[in-house]
PDB file of N, CA and C in Angstrom:
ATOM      1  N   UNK A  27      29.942 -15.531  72.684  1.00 71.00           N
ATOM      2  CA  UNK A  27      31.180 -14.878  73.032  1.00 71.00           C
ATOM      3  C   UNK A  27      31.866 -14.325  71.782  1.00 71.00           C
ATOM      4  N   UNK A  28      31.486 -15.669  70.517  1.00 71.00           N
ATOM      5  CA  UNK A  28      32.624 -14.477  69.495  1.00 71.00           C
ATOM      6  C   UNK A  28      31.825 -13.473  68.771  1.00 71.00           C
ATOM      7  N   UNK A  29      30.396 -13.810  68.818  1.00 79.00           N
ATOM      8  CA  UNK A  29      29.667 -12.415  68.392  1.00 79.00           C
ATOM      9  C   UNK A  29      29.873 -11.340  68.962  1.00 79.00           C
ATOM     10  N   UNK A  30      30.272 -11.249  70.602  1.00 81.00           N
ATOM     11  CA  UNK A  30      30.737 -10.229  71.013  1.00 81.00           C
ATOM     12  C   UNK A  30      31.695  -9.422  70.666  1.00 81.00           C
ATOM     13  N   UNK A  31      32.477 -10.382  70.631  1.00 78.00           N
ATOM     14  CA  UNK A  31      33.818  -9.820  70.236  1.00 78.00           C
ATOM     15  C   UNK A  31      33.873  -8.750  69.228  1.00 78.00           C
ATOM     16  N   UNK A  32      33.670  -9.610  68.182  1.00 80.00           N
ATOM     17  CA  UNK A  32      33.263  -9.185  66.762  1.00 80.00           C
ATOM     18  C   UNK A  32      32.551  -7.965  66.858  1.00 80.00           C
ATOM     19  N   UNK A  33      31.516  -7.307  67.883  1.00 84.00           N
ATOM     20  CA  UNK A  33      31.175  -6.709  68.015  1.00 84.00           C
ATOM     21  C   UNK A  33      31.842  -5.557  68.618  1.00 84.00           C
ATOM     22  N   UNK A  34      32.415  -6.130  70.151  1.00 83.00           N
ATOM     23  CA  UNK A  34      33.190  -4.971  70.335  1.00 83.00           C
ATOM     24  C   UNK A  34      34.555  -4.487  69.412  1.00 83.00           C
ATOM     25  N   UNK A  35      35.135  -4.923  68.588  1.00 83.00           N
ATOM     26  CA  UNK A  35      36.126  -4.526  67.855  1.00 83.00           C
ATOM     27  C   UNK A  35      35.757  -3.792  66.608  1.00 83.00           C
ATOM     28  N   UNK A  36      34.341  -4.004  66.015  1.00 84.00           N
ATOM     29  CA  UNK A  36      33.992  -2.949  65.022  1.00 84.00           C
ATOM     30  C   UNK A  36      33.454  -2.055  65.811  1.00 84.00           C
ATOM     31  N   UNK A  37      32.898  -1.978  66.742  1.00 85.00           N
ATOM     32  CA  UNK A  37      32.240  -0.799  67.728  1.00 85.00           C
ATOM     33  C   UNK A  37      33.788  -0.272  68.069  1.00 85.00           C
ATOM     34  N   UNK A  38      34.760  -0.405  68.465  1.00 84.00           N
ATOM     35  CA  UNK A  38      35.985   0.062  69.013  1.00 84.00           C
ATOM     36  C   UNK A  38      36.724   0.777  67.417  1.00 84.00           C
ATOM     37  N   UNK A  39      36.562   0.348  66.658  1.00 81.00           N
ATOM     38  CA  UNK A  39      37.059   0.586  65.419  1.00 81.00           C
ATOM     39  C   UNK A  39      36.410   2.028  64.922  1.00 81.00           C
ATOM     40  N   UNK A  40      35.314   1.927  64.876  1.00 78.00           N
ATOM     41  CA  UNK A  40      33.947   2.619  64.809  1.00 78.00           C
ATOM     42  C   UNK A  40      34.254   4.347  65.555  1.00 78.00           C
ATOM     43  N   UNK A  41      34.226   3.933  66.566  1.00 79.00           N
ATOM     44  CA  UNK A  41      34.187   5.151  67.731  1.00 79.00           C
ATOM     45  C   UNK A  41      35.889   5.696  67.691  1.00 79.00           C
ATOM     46  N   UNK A  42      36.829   4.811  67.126  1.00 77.00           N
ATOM     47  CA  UNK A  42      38.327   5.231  66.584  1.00 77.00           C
ATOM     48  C   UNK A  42      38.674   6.307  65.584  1.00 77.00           C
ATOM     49  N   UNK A  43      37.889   5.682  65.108  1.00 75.00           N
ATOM     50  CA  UNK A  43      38.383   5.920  63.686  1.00 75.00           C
ATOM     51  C   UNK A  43      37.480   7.391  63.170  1.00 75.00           C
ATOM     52  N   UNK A  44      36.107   7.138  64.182  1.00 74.00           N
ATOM     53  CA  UNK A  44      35.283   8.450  63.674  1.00 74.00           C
ATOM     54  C   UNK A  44      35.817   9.885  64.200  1.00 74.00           C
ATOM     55  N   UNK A  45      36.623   9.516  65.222  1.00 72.00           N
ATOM     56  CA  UNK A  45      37.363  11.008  66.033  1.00 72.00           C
ATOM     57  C   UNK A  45      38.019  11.588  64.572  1.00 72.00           C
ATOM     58  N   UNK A  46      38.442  10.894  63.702  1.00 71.00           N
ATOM     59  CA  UNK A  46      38.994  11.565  62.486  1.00 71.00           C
ATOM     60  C   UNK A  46      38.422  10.922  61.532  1.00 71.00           C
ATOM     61  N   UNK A  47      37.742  10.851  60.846  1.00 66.00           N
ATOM     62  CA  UNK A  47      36.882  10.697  59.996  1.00 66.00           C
ATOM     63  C   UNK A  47      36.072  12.187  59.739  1.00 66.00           C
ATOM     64  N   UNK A  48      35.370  12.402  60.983  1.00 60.00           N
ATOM     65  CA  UNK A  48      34.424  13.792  60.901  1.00 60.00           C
ATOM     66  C   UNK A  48      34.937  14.235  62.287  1.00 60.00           C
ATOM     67  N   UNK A  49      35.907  15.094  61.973  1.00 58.00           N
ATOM     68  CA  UNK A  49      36.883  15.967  63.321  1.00 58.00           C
ATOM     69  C   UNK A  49      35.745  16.676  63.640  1.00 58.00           C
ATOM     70  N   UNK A  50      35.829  16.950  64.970  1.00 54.00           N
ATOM     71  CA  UNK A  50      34.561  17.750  66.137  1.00 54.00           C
ATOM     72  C   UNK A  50      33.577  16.998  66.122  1.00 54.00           C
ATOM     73  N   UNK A  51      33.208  15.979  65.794  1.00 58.00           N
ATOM     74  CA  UNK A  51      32.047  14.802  66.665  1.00 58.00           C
ATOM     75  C   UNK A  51      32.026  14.892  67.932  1.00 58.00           C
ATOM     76  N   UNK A  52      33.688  14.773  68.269  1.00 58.00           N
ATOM     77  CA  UNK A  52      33.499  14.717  69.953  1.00 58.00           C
ATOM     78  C   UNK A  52      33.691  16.006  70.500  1.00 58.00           C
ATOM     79  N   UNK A  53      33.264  17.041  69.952  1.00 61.00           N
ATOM     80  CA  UNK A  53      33.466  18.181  70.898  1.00 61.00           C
ATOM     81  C   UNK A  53      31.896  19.055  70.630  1.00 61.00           C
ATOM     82  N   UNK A  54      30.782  17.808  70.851  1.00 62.00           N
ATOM     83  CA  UNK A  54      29.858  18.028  70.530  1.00 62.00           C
ATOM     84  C   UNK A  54      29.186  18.280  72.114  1.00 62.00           C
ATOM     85  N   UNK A  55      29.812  17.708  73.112  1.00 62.00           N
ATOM     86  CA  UNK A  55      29.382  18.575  74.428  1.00 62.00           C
ATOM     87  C   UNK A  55      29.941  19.869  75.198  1.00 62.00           C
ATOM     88  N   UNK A  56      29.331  20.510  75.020  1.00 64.00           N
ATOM     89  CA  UNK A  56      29.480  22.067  75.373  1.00 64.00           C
ATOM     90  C   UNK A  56      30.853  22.102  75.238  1.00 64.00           C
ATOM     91  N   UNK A  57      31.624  21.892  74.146  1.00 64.00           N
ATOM     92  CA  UNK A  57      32.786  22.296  73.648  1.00 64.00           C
ATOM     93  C   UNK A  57      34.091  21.541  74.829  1.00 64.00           C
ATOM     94  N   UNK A  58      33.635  20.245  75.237  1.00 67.00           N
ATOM     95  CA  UNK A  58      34.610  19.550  75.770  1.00 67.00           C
ATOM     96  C   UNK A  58      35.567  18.787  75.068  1.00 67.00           C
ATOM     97  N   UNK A  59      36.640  18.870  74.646  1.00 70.00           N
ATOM     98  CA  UNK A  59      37.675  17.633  73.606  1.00 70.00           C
ATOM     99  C   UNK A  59      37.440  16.386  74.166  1.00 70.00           C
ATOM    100  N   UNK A  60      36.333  15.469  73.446  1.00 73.00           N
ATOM    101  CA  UNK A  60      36.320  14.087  73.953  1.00 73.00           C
ATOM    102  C   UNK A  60      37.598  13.412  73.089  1.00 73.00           C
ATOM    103  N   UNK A  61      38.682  13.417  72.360  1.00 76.00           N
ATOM    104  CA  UNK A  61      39.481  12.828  71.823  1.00 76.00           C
ATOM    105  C   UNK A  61      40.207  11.664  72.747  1.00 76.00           C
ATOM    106  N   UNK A  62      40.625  12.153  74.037  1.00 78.00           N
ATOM    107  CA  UNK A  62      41.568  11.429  74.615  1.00 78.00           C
ATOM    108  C   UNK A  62      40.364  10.535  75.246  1.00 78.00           C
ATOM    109  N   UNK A  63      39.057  10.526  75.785  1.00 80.00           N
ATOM    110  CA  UNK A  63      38.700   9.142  76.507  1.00 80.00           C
ATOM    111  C   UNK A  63      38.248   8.954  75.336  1.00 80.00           C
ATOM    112  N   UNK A  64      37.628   9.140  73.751  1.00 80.00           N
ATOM    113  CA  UNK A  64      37.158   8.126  73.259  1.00 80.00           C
ATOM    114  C   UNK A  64      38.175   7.405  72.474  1.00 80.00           C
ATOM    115  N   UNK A  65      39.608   7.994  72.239  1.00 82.00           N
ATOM    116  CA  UNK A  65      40.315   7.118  72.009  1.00 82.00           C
ATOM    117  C   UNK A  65      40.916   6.205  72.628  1.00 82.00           C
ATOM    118  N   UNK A  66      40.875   6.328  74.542  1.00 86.00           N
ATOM    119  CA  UNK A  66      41.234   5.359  75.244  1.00 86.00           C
ATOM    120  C   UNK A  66      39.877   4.069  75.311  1.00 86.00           C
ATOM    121  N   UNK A  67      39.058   4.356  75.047  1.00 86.00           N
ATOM    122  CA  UNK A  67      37.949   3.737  75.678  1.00 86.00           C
ATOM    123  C   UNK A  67      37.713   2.912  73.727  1.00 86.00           C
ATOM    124  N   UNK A  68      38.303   3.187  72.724  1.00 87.00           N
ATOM    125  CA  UNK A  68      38.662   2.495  70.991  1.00 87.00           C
ATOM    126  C   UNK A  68      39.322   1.792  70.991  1.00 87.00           C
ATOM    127  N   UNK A  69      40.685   1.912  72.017  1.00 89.00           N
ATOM    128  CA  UNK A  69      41.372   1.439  71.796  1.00 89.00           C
ATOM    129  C   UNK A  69      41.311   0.056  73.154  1.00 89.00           C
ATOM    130  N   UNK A  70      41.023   0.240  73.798  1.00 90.00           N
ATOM    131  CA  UNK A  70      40.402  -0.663  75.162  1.00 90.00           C
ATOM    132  C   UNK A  70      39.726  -1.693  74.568  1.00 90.00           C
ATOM    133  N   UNK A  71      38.528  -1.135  73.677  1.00 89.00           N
ATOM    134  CA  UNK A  71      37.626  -2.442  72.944  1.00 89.00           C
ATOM    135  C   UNK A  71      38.459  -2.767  72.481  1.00 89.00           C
ATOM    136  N   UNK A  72      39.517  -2.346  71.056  1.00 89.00           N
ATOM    137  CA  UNK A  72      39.732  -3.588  70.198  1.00 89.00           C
ATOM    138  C   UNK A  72      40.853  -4.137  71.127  1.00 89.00           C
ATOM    139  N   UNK A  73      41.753  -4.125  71.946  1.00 91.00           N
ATOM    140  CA  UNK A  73      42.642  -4.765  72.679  1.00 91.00           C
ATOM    141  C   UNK A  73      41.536  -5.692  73.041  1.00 91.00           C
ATOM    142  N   UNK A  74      40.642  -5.652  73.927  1.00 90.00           N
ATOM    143  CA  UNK A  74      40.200  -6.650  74.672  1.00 90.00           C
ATOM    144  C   UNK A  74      39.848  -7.602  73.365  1.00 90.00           C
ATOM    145  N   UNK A  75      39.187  -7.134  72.413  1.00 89.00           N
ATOM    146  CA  UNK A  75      38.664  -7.777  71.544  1.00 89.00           C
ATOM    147  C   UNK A  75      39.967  -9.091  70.736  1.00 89.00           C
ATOM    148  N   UNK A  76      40.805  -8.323  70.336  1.00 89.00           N
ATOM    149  CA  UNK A  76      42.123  -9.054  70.141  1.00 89.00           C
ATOM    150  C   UNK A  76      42.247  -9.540  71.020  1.00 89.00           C
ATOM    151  N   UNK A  77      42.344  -9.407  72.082  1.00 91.00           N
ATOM    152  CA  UNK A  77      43.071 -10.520  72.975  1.00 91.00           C
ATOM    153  C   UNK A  77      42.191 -11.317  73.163  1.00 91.00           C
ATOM    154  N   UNK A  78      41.048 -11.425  73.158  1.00 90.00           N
ATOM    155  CA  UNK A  78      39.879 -12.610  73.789  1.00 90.00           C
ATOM    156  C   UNK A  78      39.834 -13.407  72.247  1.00 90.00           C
ATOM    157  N   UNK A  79      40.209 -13.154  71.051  1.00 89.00           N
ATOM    158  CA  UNK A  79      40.060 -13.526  69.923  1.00 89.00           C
ATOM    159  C   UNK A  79      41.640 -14.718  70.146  1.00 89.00           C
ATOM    160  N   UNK A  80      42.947 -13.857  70.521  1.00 91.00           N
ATOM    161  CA  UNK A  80      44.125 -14.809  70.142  1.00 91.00           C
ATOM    162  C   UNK A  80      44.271 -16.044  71.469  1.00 91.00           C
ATOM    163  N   UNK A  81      43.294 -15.695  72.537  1.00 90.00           N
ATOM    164  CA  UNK A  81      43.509 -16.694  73.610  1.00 90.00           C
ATOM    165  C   UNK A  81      42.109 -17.601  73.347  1.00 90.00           C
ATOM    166  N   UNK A  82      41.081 -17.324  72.358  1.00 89.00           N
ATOM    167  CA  UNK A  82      40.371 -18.466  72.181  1.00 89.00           C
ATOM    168  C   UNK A  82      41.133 -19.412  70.621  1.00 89.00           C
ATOM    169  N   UNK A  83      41.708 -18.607  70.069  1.00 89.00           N
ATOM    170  CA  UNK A  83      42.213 -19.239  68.581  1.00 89.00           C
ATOM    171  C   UNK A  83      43.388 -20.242  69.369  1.00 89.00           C
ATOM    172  N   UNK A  84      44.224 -19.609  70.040  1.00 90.00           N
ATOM    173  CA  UNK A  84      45.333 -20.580  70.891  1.00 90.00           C
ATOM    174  C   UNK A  84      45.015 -21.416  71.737  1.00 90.00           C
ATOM    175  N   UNK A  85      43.689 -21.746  72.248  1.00 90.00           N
ATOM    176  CA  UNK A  85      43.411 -22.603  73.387  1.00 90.00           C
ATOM    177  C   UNK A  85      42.506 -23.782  72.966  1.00 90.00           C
ATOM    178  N   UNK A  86      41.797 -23.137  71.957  1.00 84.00           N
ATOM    179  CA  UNK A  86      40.415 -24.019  71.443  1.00 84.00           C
ATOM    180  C   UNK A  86      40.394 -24.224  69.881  1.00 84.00           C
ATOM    181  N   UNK A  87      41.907 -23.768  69.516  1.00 77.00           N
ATOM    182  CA  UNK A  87      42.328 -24.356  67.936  1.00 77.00           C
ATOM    183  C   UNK A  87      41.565 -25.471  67.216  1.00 77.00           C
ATOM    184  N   UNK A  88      41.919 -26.574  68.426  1.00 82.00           N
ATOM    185  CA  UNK A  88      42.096 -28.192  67.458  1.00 82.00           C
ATOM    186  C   UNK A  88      39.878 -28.009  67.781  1.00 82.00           C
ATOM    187  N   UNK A  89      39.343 -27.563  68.763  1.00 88.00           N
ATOM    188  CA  UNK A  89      38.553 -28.196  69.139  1.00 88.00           C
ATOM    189  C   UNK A  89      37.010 -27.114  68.321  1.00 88.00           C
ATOM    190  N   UNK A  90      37.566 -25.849  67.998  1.00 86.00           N
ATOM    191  CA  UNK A  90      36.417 -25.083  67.511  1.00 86.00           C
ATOM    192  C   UNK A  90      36.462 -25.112  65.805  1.00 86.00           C
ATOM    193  N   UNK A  91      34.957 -24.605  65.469  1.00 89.00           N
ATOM    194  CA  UNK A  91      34.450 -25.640  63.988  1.00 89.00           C
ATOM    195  C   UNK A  91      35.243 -24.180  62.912  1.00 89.00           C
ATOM    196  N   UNK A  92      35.321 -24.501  61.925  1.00 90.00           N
ATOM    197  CA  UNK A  92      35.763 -23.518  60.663  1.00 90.00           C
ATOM    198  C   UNK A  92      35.455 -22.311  60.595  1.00 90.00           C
ATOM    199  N   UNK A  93      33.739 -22.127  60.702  1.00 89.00           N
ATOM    200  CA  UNK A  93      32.830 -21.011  61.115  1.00 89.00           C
ATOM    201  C   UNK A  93      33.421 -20.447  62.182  1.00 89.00           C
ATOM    202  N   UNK A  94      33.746 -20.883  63.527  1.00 88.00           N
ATOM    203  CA  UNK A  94      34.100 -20.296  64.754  1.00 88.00           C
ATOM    204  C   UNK A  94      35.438 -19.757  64.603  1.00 88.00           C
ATOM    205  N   UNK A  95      36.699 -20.299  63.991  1.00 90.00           N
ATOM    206  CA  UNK A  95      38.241 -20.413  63.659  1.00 90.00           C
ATOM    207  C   UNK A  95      37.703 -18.754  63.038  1.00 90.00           C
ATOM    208  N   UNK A  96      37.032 -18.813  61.078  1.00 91.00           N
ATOM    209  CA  UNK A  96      36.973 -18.028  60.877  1.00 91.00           C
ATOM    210  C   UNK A  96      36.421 -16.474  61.643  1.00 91.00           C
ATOM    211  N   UNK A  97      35.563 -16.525  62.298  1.00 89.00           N
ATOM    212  CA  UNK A  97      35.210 -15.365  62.898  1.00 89.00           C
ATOM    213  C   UNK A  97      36.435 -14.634  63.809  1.00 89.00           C
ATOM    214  N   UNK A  98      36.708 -15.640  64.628  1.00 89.00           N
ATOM    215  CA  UNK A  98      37.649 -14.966  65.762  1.00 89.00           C
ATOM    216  C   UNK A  98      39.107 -14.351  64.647  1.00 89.00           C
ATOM    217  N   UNK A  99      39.424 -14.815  63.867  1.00 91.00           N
ATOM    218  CA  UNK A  99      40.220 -14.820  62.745  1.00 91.00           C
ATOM    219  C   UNK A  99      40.033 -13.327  62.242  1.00 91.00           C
ATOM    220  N   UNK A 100      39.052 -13.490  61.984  1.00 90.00           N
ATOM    221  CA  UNK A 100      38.148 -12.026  61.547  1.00 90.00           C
ATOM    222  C   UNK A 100      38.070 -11.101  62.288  1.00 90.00           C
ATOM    223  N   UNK A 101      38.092 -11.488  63.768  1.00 89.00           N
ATOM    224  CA  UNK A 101      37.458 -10.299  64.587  1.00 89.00           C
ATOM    225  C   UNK A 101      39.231  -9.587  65.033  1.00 89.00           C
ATOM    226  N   UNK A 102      40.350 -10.297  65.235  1.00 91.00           N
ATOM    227  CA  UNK A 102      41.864 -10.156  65.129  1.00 91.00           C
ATOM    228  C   UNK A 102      41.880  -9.409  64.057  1.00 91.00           C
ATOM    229  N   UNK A 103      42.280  -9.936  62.990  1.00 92.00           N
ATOM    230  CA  UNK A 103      42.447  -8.850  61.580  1.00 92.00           C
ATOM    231  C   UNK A 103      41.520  -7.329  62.092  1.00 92.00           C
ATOM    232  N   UNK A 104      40.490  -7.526  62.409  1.00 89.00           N
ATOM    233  CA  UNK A 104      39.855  -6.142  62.246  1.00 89.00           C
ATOM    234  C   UNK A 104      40.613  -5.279  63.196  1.00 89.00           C
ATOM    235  N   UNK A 105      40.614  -5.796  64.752  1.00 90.00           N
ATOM    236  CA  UNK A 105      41.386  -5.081  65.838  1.00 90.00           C
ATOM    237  C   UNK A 105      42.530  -4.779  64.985  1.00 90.00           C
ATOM    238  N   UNK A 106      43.384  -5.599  64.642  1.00 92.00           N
ATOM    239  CA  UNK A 106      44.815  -5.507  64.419  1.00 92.00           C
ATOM    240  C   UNK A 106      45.088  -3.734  63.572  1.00 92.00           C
ATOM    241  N   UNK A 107      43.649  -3.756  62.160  1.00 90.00           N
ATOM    242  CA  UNK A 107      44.001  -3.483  61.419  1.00 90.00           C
ATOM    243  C   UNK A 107      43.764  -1.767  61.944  1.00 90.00           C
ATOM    244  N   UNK A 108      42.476  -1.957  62.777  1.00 88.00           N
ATOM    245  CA  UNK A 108      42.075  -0.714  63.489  1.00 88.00           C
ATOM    246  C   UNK A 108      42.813  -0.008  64.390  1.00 88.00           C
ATOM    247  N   UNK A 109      43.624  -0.846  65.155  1.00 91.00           N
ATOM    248  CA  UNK A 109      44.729  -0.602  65.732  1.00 91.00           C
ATOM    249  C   UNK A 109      45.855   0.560  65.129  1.00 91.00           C
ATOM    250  N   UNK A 110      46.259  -0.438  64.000  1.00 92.00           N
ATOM    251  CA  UNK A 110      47.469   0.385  63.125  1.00 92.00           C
ATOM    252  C   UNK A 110      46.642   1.857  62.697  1.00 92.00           C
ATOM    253  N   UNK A 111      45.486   1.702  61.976  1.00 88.00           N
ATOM    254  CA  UNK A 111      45.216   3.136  61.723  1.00 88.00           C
ATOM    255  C   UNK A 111      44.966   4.210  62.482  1.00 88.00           C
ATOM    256  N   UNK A 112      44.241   3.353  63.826  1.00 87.00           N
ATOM    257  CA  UNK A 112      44.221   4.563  64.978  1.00 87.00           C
ATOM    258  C   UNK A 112      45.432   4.891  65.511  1.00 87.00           C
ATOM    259  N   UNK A 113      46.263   3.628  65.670  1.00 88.00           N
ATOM    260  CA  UNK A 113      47.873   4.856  66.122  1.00 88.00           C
ATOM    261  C   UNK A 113      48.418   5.432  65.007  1.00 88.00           C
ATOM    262  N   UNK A 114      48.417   5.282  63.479  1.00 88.00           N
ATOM    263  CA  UNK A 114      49.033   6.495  62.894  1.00 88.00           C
ATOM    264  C   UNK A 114      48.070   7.615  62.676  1.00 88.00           C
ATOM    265  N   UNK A 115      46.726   7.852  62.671  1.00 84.00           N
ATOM    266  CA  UNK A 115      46.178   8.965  63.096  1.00 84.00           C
ATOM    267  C   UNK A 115      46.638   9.925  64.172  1.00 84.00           C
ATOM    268  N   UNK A 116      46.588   8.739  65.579  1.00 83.00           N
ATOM    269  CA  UNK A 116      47.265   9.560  66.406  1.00 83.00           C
ATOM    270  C   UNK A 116      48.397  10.432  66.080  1.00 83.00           C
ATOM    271  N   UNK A 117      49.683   9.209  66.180  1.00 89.00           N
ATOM    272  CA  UNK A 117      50.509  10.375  65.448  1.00 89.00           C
ATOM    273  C   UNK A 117      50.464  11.208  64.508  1.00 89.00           C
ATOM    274  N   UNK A 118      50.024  11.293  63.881  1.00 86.00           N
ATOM    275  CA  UNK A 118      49.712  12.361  62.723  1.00 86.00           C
ATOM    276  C   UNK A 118      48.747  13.558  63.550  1.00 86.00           C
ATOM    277  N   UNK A 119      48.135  13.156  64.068  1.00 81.00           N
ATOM    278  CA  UNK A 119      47.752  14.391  65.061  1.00 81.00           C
ATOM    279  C   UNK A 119      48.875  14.968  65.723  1.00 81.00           C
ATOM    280  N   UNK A 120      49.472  14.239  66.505  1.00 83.00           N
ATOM    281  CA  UNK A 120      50.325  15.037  67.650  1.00 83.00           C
ATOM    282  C   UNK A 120      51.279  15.445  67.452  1.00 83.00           C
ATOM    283  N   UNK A 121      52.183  15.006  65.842  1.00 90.00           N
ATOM    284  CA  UNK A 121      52.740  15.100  64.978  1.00 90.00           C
ATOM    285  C   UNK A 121      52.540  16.697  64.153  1.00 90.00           C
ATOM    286  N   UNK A 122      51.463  17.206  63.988  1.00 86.00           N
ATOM    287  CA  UNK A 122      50.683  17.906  63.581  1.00 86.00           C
ATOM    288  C   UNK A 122      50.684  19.289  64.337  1.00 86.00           C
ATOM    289  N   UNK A 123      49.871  18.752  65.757  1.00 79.00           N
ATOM    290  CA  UNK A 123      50.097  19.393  67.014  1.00 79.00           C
ATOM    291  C   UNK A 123      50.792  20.618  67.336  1.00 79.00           C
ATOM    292  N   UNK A 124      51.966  19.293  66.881  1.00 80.00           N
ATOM    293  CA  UNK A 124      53.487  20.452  67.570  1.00 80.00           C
ATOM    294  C   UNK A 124      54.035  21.146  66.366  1.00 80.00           C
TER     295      UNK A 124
END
């Protein structure tokens, strides 16, 4: 379960962060703007990912080993951090935009 996690939140981070990283990735099908589902569907992973990370750190604190504490620990920070940069991208796009 926390390999997942861990997984979906750099995969969510990943597919975030690349919409601006290398602008027009997603308008690589016959000139459709994938921006808005792959940023809903970036931002979906790392939420879930955060949240399945702060309801196992809060529930299974006293009872999971250092290794386990650290990962989910890890896999939070990453959402968190992916989070903040994908919404000020956003804004800075739409910001931009107008």
């Amino acid at each position: 379960m926390r390999r997942l996690m861990t997984i979906m939140a750099f995969a969510g981070g990943l597919l975030g962060l690349g919409n601006y990283v290398s602008d027009g990735w997603t308008m690589a099908f016959a000139g459709h703007n994938l921006y808005v589902p792959s940023n809903i569907v970036s931002v979906l992973l790392l939420v879930i990912a955060g949240s399945v990370a702060v309801v196992m750190l809060l529930r299974d604190h006293g009872r999971m080993s250092t290794d386990e504490r650290k990962e989910y620990q890890a896999t939070l920070t990453l959402s968190i951090a992916a989070l903040a940069i994908l919404g000020s991208w956003m804004l800075f796009r739409a910001i931009r935009a107008t």
